[in-house]
mmCIF file of C-alpha atoms in Angstrom:
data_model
loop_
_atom_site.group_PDB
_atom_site.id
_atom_site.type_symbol
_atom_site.label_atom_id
_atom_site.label_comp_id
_atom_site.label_asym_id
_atom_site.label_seq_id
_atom_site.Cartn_x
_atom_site.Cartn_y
_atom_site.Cartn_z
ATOM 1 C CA UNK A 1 117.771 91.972 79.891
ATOM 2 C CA UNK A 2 115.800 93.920 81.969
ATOM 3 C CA UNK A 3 111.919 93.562 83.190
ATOM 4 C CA UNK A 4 110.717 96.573 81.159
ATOM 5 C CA UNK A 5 112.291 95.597 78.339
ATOM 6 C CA UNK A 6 110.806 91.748 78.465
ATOM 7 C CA UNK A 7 107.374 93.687 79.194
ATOM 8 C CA UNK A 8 108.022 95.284 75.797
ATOM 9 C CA UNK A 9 109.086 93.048 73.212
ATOM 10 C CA UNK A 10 106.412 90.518 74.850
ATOM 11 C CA UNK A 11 104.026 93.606 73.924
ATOM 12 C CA UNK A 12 105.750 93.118 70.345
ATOM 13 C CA UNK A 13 104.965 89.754 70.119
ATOM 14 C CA UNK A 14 101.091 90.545 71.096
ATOM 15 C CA UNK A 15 101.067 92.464 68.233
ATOM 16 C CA UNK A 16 102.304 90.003 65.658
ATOM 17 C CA UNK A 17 100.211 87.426 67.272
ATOM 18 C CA UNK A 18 97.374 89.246 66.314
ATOM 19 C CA UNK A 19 98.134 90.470 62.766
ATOM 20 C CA UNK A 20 98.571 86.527 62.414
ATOM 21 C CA UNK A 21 95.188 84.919 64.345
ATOM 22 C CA UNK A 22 93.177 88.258 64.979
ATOM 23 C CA UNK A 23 92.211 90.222 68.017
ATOM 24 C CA UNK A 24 89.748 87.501 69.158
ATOM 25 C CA UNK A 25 91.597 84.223 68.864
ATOM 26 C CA UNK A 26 94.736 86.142 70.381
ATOM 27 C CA UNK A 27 93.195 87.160 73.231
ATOM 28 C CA UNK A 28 91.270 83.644 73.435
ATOM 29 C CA UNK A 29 94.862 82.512 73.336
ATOM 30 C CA UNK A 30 96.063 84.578 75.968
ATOM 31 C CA UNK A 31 93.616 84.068 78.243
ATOM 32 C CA UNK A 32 94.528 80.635 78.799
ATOM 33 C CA UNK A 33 98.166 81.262 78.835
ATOM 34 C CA UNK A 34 100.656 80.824 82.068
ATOM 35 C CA UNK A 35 102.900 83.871 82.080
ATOM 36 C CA UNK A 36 106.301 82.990 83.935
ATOM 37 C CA UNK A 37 108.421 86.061 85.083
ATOM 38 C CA UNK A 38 111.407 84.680 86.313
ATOM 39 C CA UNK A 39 114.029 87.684 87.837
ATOM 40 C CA UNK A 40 116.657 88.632 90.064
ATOM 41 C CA UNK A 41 119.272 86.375 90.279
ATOM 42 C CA UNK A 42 121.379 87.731 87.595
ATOM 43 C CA UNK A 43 120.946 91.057 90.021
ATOM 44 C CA UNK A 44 123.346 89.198 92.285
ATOM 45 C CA UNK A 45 125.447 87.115 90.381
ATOM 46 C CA UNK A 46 126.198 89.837 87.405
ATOM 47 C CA UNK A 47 126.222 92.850 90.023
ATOM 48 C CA UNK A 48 126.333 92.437 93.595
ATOM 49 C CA UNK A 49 128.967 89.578 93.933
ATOM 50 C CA UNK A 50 131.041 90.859 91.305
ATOM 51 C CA UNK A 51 134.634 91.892 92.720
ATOM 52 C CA UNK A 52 135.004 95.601 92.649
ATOM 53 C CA UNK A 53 131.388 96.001 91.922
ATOM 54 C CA UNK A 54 129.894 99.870 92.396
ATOM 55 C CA UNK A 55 126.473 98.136 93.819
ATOM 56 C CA UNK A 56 128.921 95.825 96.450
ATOM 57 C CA UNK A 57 130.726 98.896 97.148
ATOM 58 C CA UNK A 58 127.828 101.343 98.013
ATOM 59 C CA UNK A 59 125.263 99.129 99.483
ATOM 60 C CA UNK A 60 124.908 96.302 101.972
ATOM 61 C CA UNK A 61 122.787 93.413 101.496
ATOM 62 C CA UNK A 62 119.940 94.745 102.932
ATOM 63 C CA UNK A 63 120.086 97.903 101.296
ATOM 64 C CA UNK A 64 120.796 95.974 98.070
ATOM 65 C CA UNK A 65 117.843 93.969 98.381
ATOM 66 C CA UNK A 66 115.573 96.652 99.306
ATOM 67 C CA UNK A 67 116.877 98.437 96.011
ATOM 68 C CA UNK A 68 115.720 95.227 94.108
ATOM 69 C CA UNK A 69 112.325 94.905 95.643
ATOM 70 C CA UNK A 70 111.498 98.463 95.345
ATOM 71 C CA UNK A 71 112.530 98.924 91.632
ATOM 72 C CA UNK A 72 110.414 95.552 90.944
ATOM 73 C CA UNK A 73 107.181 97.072 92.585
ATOM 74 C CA UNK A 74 107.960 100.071 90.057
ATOM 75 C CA UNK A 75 108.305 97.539 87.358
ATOM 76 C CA UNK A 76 105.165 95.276 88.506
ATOM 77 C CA UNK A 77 102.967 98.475 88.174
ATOM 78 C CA UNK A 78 103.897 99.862 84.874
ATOM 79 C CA UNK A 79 104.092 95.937 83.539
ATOM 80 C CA UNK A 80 100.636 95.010 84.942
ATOM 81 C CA UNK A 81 99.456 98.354 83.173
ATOM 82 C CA UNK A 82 100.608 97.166 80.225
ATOM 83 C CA UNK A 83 99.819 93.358 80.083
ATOM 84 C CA UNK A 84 95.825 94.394 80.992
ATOM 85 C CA UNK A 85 94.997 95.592 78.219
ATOM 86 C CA UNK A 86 95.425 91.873 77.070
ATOM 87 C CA UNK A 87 93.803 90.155 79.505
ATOM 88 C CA UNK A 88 97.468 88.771 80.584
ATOM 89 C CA UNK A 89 96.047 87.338 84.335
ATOM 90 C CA UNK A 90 97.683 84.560 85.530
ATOM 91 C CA UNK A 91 101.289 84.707 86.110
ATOM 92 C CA UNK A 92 103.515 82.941 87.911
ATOM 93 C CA UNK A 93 106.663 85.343 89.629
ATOM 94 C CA UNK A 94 109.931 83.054 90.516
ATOM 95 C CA UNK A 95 113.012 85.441 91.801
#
């Protein structure tokens, strides 16, 4: 599953959160919460490395991995966007 689509249904689960303990006591919650985003080795092991794979066949590593950083930075922005309105701060980024 991809980043954006973690970033949403985590949005999702804000949402119930807070129809169950309100707005305060979620973001209360929240606040004191270690978020772990943990990403890119099924990028590899499910693309890359993959015999006949299109991303093996039209990139090197290097190009591969640049592909991977730069669509995270894309990802990072929009997700930090959308986890401040929550007061989602600390997080913890394992790749």
């Amino acid at each position: 599953m991809d980043l954006d689509t973690q970033i949403s249904w985590f949005g999702n689960n804000v949402e119930e959160l807070t129809k169950m303990l309100g707005a305060e006591r979620t973001a209360d919650f929240l606040s004191k919460s270690l978020f772990a985003v943990i990403i890119g080795s099924n990028d590899y092991i499910n693309n890359y490395l993959l015999r006949n794979s299109a991303a093996g066949r039209n990139y090197t590593i290097p190009d591969y991995q640049d592909l991977l950083v730069d669509t995270f930075i894309g990802q990072l922005h929009v997700s930090v966007k959308a986890l401040n309105p929550i007061q989602v701060w600390t997080m913890l980024f394992k790749g």
